[in-house]
Coordinates of C-alpha atoms and ligand atoms in Angstrom, one line a residue:
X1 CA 0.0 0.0 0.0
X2 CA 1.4 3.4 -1.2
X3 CA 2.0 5.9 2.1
X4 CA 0.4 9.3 2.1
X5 CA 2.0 10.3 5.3
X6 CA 5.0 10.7 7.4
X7 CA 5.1 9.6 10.7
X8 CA 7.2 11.8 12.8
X9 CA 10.9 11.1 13.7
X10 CA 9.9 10.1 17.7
X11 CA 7.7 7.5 16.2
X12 CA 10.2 5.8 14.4
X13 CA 12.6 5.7 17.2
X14 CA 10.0 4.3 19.4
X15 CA 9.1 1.8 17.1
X16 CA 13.0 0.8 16.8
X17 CA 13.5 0.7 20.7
X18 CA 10.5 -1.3 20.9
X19 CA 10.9 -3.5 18.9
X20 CA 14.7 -4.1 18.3
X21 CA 16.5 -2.3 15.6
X22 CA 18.3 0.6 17.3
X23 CA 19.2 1.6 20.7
X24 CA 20.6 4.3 22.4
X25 CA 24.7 3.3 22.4
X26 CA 26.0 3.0 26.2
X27 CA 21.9 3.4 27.2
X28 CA 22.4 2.1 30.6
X29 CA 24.3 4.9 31.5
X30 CA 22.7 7.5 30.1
X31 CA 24.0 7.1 26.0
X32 CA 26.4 9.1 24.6
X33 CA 25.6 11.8 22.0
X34 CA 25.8 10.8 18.4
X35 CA 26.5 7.2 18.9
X36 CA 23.9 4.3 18.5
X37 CA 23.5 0.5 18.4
X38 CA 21.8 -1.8 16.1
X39 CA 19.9 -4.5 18.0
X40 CA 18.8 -8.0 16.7
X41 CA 17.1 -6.7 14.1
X42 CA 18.7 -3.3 12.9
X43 CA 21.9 -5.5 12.2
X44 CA 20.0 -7.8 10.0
X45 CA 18.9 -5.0 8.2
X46 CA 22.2 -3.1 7.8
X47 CA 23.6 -6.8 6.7
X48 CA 21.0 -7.1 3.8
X49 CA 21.9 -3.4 3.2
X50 CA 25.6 -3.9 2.2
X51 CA 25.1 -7.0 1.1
X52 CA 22.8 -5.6 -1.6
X53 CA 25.1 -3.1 -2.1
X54 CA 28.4 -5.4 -2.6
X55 CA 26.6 -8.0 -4.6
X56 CA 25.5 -4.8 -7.1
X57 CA 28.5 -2.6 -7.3
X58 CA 31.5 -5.3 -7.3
X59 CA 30.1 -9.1 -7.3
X60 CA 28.0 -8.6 -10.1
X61 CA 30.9 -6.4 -12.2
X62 CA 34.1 -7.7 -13.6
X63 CA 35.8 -4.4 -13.3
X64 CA 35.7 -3.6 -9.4
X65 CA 36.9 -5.6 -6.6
X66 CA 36.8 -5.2 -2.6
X67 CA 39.4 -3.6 0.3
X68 CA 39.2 -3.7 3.7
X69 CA 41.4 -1.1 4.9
X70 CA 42.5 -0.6 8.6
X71 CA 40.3 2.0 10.3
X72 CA 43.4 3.9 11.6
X73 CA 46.0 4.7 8.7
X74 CA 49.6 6.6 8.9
X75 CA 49.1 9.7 9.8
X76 CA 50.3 11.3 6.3
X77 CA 47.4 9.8 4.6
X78 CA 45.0 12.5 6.5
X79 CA 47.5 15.0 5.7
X80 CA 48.2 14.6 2.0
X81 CA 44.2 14.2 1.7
X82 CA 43.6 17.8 3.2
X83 CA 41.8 16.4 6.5
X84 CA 44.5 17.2 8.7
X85 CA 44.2 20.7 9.1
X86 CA 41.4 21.2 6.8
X87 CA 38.4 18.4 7.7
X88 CA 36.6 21.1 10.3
X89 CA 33.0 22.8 10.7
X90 CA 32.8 26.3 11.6
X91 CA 30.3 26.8 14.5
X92 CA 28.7 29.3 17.0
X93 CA 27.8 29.2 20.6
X94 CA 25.5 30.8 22.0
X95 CA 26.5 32.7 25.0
X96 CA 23.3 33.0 26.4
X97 CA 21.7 29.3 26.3
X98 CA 25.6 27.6 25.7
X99 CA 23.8 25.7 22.9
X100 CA 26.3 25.3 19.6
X101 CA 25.7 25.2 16.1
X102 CA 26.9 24.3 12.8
X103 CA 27.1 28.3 11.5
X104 CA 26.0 27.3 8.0
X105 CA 23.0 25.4 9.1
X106 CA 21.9 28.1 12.0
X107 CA 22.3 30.9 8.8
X108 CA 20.6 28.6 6.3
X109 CA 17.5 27.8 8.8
X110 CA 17.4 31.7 8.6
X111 CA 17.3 32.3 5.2
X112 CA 21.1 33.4 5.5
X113 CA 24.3 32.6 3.8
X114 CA 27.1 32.6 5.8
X115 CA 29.5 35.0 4.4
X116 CA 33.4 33.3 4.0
X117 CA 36.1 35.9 5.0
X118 CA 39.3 36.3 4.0
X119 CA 40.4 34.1 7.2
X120 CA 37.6 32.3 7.8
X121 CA 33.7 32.9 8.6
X122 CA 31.3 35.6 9.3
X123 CA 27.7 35.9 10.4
X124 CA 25.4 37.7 7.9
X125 CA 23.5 40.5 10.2
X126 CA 20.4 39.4 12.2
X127 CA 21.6 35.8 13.5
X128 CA 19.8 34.7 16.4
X129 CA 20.6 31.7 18.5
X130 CA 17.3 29.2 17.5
X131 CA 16.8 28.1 21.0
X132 CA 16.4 31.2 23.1
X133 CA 16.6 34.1 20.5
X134 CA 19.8 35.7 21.7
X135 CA 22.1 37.7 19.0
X136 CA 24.9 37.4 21.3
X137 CA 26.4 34.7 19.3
X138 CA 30.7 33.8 19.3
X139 CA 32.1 34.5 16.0
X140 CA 31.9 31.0 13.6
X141 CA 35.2 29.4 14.6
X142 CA 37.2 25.8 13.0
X143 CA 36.0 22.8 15.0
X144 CA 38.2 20.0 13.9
X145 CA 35.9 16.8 12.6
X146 CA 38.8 14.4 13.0
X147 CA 38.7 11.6 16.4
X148 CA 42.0 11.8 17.7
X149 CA 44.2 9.1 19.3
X150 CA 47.6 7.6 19.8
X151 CA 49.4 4.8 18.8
X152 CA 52.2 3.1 21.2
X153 CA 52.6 3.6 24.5
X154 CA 53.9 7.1 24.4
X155 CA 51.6 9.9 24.0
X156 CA 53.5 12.5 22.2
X157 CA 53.1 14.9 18.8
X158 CA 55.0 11.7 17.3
X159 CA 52.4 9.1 18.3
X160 CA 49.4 11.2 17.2
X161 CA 47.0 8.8 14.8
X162 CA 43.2 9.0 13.4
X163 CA 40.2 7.2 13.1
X164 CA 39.6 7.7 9.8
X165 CA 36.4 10.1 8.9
X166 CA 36.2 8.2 5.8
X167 CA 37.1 5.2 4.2
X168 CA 37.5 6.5 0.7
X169 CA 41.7 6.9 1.7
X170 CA 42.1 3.3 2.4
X171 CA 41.5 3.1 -0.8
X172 CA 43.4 5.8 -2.7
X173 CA 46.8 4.7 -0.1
X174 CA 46.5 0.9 -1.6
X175 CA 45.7 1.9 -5.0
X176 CA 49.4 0.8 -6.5
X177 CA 49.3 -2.6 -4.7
X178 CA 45.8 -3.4 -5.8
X179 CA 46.3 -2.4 -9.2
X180 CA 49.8 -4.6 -8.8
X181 CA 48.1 -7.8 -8.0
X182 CA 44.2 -7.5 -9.4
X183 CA 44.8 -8.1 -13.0
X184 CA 42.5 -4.9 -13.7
X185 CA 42.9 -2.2 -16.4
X186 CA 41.2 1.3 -16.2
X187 CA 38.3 1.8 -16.2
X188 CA 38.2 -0.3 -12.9
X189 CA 36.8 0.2 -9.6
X190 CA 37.9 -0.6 -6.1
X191 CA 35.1 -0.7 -3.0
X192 CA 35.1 -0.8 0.6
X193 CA 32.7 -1.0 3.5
X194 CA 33.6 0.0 6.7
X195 CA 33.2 2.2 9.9
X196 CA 34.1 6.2 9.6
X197 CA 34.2 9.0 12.5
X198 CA 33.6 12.2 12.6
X199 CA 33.6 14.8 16.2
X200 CA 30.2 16.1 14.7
X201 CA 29.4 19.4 16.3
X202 CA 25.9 18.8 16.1
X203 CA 24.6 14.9 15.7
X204 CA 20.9 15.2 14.9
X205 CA 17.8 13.7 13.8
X206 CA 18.3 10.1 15.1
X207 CA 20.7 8.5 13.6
X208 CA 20.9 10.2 10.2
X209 CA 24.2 12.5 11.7
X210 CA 26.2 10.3 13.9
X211 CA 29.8 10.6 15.3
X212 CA 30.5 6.8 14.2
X213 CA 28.9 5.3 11.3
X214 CA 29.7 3.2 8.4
X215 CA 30.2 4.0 4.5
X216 CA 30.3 1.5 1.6
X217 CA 32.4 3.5 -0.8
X218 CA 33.8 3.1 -4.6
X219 CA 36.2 4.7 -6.3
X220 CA 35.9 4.1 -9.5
X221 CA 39.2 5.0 -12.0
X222 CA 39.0 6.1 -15.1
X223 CA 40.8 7.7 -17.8
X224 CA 41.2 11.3 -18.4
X225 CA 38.6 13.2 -20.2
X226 CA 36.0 10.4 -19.7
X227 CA 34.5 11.9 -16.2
X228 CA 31.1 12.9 -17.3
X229 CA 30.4 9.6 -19.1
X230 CA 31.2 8.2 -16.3
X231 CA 29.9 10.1 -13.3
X232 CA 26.9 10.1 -15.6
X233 CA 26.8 6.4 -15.8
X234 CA 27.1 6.3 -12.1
X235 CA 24.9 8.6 -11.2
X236 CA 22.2 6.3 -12.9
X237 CA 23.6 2.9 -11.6
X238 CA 23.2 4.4 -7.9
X239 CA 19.6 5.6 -8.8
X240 CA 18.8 2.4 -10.1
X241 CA 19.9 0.5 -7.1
X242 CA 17.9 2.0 -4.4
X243 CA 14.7 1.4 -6.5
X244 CA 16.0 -2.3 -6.6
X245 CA 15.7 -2.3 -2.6
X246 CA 12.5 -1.3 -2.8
X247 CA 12.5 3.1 -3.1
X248 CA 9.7 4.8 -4.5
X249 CA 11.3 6.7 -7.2
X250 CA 9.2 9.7 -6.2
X251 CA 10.6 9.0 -2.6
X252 CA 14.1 10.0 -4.2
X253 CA 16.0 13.2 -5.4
X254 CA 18.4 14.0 -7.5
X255 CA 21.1 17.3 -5.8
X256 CA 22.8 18.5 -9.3
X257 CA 25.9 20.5 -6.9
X258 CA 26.2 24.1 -8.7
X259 CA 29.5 24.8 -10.5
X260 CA 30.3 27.5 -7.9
X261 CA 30.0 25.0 -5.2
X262 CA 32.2 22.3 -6.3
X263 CA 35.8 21.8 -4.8
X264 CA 38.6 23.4 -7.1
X265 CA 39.4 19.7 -8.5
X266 CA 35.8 18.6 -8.5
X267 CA 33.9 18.7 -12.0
X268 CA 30.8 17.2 -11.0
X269 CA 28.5 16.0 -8.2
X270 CA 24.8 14.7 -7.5
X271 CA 23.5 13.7 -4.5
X272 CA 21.0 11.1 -3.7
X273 CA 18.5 12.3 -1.6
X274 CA 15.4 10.6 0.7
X275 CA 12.3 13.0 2.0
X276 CA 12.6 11.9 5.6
X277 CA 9.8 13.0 7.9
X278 CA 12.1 16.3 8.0
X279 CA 13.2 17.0 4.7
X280 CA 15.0 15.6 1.6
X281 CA 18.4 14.8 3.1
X282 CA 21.8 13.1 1.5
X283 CA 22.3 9.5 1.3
X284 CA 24.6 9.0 -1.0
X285 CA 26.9 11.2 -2.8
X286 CA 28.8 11.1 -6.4
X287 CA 31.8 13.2 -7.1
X288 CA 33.8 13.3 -9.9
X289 CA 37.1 13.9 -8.4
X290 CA 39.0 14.3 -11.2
X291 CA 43.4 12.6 -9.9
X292 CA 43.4 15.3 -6.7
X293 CA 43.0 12.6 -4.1
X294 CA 46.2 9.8 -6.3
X295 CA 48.3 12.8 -7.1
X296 CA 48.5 13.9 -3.7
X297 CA 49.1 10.7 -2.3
X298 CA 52.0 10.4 -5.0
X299 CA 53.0 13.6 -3.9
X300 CA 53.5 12.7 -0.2
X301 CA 54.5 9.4 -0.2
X302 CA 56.6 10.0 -3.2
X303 CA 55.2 6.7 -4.5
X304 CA 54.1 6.8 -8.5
X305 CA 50.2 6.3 -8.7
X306 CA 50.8 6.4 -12.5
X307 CA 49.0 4.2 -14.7
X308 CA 50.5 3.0 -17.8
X309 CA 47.9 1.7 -20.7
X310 CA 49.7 -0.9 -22.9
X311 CA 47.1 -0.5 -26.1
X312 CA 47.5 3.4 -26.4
X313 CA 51.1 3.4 -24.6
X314 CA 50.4 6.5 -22.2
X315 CA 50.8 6.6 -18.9
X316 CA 48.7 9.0 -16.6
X317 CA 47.2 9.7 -13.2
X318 CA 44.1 8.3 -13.4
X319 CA 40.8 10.2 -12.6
X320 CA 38.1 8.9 -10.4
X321 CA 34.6 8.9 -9.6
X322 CA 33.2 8.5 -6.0
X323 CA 29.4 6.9 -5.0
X324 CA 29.7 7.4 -1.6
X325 CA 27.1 5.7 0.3
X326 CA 26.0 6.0 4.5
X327 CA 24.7 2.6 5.5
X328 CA 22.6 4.0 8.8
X329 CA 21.3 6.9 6.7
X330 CA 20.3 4.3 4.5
X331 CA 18.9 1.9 6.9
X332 CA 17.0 4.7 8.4
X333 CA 15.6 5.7 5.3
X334 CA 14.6 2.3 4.5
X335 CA 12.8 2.5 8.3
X336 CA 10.6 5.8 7.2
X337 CA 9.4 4.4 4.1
X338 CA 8.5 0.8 5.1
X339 CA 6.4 2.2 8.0
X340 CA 2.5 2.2 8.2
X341 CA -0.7 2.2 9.8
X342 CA -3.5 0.6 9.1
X343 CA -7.1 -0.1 9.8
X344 CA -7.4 -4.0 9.6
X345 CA -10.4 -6.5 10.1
X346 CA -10.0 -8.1 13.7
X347 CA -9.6 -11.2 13.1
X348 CA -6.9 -10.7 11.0
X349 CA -8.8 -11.3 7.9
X350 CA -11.7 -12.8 6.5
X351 CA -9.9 -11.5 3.2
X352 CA -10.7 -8.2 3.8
X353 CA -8.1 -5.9 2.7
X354 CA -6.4 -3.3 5.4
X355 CA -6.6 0.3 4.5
X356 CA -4.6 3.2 5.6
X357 CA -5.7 4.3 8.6
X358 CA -6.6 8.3 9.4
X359 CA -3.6 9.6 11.2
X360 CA -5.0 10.4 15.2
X361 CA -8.3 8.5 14.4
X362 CA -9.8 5.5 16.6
X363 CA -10.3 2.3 13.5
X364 CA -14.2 1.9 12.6
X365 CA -16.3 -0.5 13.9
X366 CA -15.0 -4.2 13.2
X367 CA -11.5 -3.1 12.5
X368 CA -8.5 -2.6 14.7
X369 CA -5.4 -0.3 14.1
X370 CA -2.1 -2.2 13.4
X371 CA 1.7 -0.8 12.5
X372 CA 3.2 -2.8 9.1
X373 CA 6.6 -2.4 8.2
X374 CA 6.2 -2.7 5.0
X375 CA 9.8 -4.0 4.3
X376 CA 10.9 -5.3 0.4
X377 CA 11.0 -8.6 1.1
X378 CA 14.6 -8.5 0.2
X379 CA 15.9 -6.1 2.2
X380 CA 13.6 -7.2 5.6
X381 CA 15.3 -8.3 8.7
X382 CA 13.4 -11.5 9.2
X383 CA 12.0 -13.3 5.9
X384 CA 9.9 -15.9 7.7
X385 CA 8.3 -16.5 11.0
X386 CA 6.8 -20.2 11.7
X387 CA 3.4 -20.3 14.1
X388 CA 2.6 -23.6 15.2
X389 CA -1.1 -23.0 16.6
X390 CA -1.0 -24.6 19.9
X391 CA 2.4 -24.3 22.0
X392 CA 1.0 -27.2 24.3
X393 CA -0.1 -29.4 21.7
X394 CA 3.5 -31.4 21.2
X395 CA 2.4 -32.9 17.4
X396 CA 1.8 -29.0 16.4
X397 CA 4.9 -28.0 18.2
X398 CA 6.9 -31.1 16.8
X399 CA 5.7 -30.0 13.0
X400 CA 6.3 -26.7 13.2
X401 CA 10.0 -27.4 14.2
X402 CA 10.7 -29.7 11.1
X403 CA 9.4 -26.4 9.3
X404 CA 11.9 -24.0 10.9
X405 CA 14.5 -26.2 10.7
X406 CA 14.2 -26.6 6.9
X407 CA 13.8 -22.7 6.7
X408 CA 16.0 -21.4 9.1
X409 CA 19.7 -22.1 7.3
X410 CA 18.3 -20.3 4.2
X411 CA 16.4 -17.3 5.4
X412 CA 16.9 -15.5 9.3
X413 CA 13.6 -17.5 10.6
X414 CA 11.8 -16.3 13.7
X415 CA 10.1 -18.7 15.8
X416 CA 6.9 -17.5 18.0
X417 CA 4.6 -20.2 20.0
X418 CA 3.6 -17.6 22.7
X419 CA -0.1 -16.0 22.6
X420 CA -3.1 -15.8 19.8
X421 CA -2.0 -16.5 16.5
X422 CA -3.6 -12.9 15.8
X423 CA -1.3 -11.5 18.1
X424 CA 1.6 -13.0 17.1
X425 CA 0.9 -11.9 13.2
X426 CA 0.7 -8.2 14.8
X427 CA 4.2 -8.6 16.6
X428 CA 5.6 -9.7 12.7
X429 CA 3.8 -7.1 11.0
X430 CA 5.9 -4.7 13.1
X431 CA 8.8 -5.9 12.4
X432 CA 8.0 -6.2 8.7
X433 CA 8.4 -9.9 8.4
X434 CA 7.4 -10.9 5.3
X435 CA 5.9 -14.3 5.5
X436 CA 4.2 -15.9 8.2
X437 CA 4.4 -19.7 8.1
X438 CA 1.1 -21.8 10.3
X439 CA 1.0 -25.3 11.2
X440 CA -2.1 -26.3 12.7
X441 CA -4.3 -29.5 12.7
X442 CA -4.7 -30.4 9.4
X443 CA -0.8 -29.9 9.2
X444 CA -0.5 -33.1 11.0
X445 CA -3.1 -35.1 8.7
X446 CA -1.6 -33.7 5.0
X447 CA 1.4 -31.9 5.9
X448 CA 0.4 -28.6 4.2
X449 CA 0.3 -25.3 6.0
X450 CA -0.7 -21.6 5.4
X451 CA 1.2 -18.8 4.4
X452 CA 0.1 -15.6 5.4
X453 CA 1.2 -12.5 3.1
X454 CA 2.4 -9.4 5.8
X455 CA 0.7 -6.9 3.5
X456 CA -2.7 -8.5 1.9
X457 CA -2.8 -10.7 4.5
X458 CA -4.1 -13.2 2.4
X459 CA -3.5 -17.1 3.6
X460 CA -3.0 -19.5 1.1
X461 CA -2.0 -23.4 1.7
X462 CA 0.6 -25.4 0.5
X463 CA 2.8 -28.4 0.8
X464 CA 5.5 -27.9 3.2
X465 CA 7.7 -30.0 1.2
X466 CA 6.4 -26.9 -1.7
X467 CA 7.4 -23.8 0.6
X468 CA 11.4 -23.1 0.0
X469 CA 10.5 -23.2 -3.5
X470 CA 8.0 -21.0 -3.5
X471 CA 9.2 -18.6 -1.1
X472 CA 12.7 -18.7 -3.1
X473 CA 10.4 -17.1 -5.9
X474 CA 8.6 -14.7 -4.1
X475 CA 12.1 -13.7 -2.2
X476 CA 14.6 -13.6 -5.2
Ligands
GAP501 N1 34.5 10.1 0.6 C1 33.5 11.1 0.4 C2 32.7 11.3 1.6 O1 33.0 10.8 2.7 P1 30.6 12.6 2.5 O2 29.5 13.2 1.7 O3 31.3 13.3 3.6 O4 31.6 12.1 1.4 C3 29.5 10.2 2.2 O5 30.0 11.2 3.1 C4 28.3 9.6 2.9 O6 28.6 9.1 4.2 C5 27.1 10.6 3.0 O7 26.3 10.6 1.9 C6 26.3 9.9 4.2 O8 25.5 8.9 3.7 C7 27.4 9.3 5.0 N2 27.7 10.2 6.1 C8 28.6 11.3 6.2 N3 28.6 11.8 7.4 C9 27.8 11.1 8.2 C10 27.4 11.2 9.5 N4 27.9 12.1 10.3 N5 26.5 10.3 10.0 C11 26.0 9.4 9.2 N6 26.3 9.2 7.9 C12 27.2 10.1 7.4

């Protein structure tokens, strides 16, 4: 069913304490701003998320192939990539409330730019802390992004290292040894998921801004003078693969960056946007970087990043272009857009079909309200969940094992004997389960069982011995 509303940001992170997908990090003692955890289910979800992502972008592609790069690097590599020194937000405080912002976003929420001086930042006139009103705001002023630590025992200038606020460098610092040993020719890619970190001034909106959070990253190389081609081609791979998880195309936006706001060795970049409950926000960017990123890691390692192309006998720097995905940003996307509410027949059927229920409305007579995740089955945390009827009646109970043990070492299976069957549908709605599997009495007599669809939730019955097949269809 298509989704005509937005439920608001504290509804979703209910629903995801409640139920099991993301929790305050450290929540025992209070959490810790900007960091979360996934529970049992958020970290099937963000599983199925980069696993969609690596099968697309480098099992299903001859030309790119995987890194998994250390999180902290040698400290050069964050110097000859321009973070050291130049990876920082300008921000404000206010003096009166102590509260501190990014100073772009605090002038942009305004209507303002902020104005770039010739050593730094300035407010535009009229800039009024957001939270109590005051003007008496510090002057915008360089707060370094990078998480700083040490390596060794001695805690010195010498021993200073990073964690790295993107994985993208991993890849441009082993660039020579996997072109050395890959057998690949340009145009050829090389990808990597992993964690990044970043002192974000301000982590906001759930989980979408976070100080630790993970990117699944290509960089793809190419030869010079073929950028747009390719950043064009990339742009519409990208696009294509978050309709394959299951994105409304209208639930998606194209950010074509202005000239005038691209870096000096950028020529292009789009972003891939979601309209979250509050606003169209970034999840994926792709830059055409043109060789800024190899040619300054040739220049500071004094390594040659130089490619040499035996058909046309050059040999050049090659370019790249950068899809640059967040996996929580996705995840949490994917979270907005599968959520619903409904207005369903009690009962859980009689083959009536739920409609979307009237946001702050009680359901009408004969129907109840229920919450549907309405994961793509693909992408869903749990595929299956197996029901038998009864819990105390051991032949039912017996069955339905046999069931989840076929099941369970293909898809993540969740087992549920506890409460009505009604109920226990409900609790997998939430979650966004997909299938529900039931083995009741006449189980025992012809072994065939229903399979209840989350969304129609139509039942129809099968063999069991006919269920991985058919679910294998349904799920591929
Ligand atoms: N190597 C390029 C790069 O890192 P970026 O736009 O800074 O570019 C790429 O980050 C992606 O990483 C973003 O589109 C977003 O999905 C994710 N990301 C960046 N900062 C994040 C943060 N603080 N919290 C969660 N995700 C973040």
């Amino acid at each position: 069913m298509k989704q005509t509303y937005k439920p608001s940001m504290d509804t979703i992170a209910s629903l995801c304490k409640r139920r099991g997908f993301i929790f305050q990090s450290s929540d025992i003692y209070g959490g810790i701003n900007g960091f979360w955890d996934y529970g049992p289910l958020g970290c099937e979800l963000k599983r199925n998320i980069r696993d969609a992502w690596w099968k697309n972008v480098v099992q299903s592609r001859e030309n790119v192939v995987g890194l998994d790069a250390s999180i902290i690097m040698h400290p050069k590599v964050w110097e000859a990539s321009g973070h050291v020194g130049g990876f920082s937000d300008p921000m404000v405080d206010c003096r009166s409330c102590k509260k501190r912002y990014k100073a772009d976003a605090l002038c942009e929420e305004q209507g303002k730019n902020l104005v770039r001086t010739a050593t730094g930042y300035a407010l535009p006139d009229g800039i009024k802390c957001s939270t109590c009103g005051s003007k008496d705001l510090t002057e915008p002023r360089a707060f370094d992004l990078m998480f700083k630590t040490h390596v060794g025992p001695v805690e010195d200038d010498s021993s200073v290292a990073y964690l790295r606020p993107e994985t993208a460098q991993g890849i441009f610092a082993q660039f020579a040894n996997v072109l050395a040993t890959a057998r690949q020719k340009v145009p050829f890619g090389i990808a990597q998921i992993g964690k990044a970190f970043r002192n974000e001034i301000n982590p906001r909106n759930y989980t979408f801004r976070s100080r630790e959070f993970e990117q699944m990253e290509l960089e793809f190389f190419i030869k010079p003078g073929t950028d747009k081609e390719w950043h064009d081609f990339w742009v519409k791979e990208r696009l294509a693969w978050y309709e394959q998880i299951g994105f409304p195309p209208e639930s998606l936006r194209l950010d074509v960056h202005p000239q005038e706001k691209l870096a000096h060795y950028a020529s292009a970049c789009v972003d891939i946007q979601y309209e979250f409950p509050f606003g169209a926000q970034e999840l994926e960017g792709i830059a055409a970087r043109g060789d800024f990123d190899l040619t300054q890691h040739q220049k500071f390692s004094g390594k040659s990043m130089e490619y040499f192309d035996q058909e046309t006998n050059e040999r050049f720097v090659p370019h790249v272009i950068e899809p640059s995905a967040g996996v929580d940003r996705i995840a949490l996307a994917i979270i907005c857009n599968a959520y619903r509410e409904e207005w369903v027949p009690k009962g859980d059927g009689n083959n009536k079909a739920p409609v979307e229920a009237e946001p702050g409305k009680q359901a009408p007579e004969g129907y109840e309200t229920r919450t549907v995740m309405q994961f793509d089955p693909k992408i869903a945390p749990v595929k299956v969940a197996v029901f038998p009827l009864l819990k105390n009646k051991p032949e039912l109970v017996e069955k339905a094992r046999s069931v989840f043990s076929k099941l369970s070492p293909i898809w993540p299976c969740f087992w549920d004997q506890v409460g009505a069957i009604g109920r226990r549908y409900r609790r997998q709605d939430e979650i966004g389960t997909p299938f529900g599997v039931t083995i009741d009495f006449q189980t025992v007599e012809d072994d065939t069982v229903t399979l209840r669809d989350r969304d129609s939730m139509q039942q129809t019955r099968l063999a069991i011995n006919d269920l991985p097949e058919k679910l294998r269809e349904i799920l591929a």
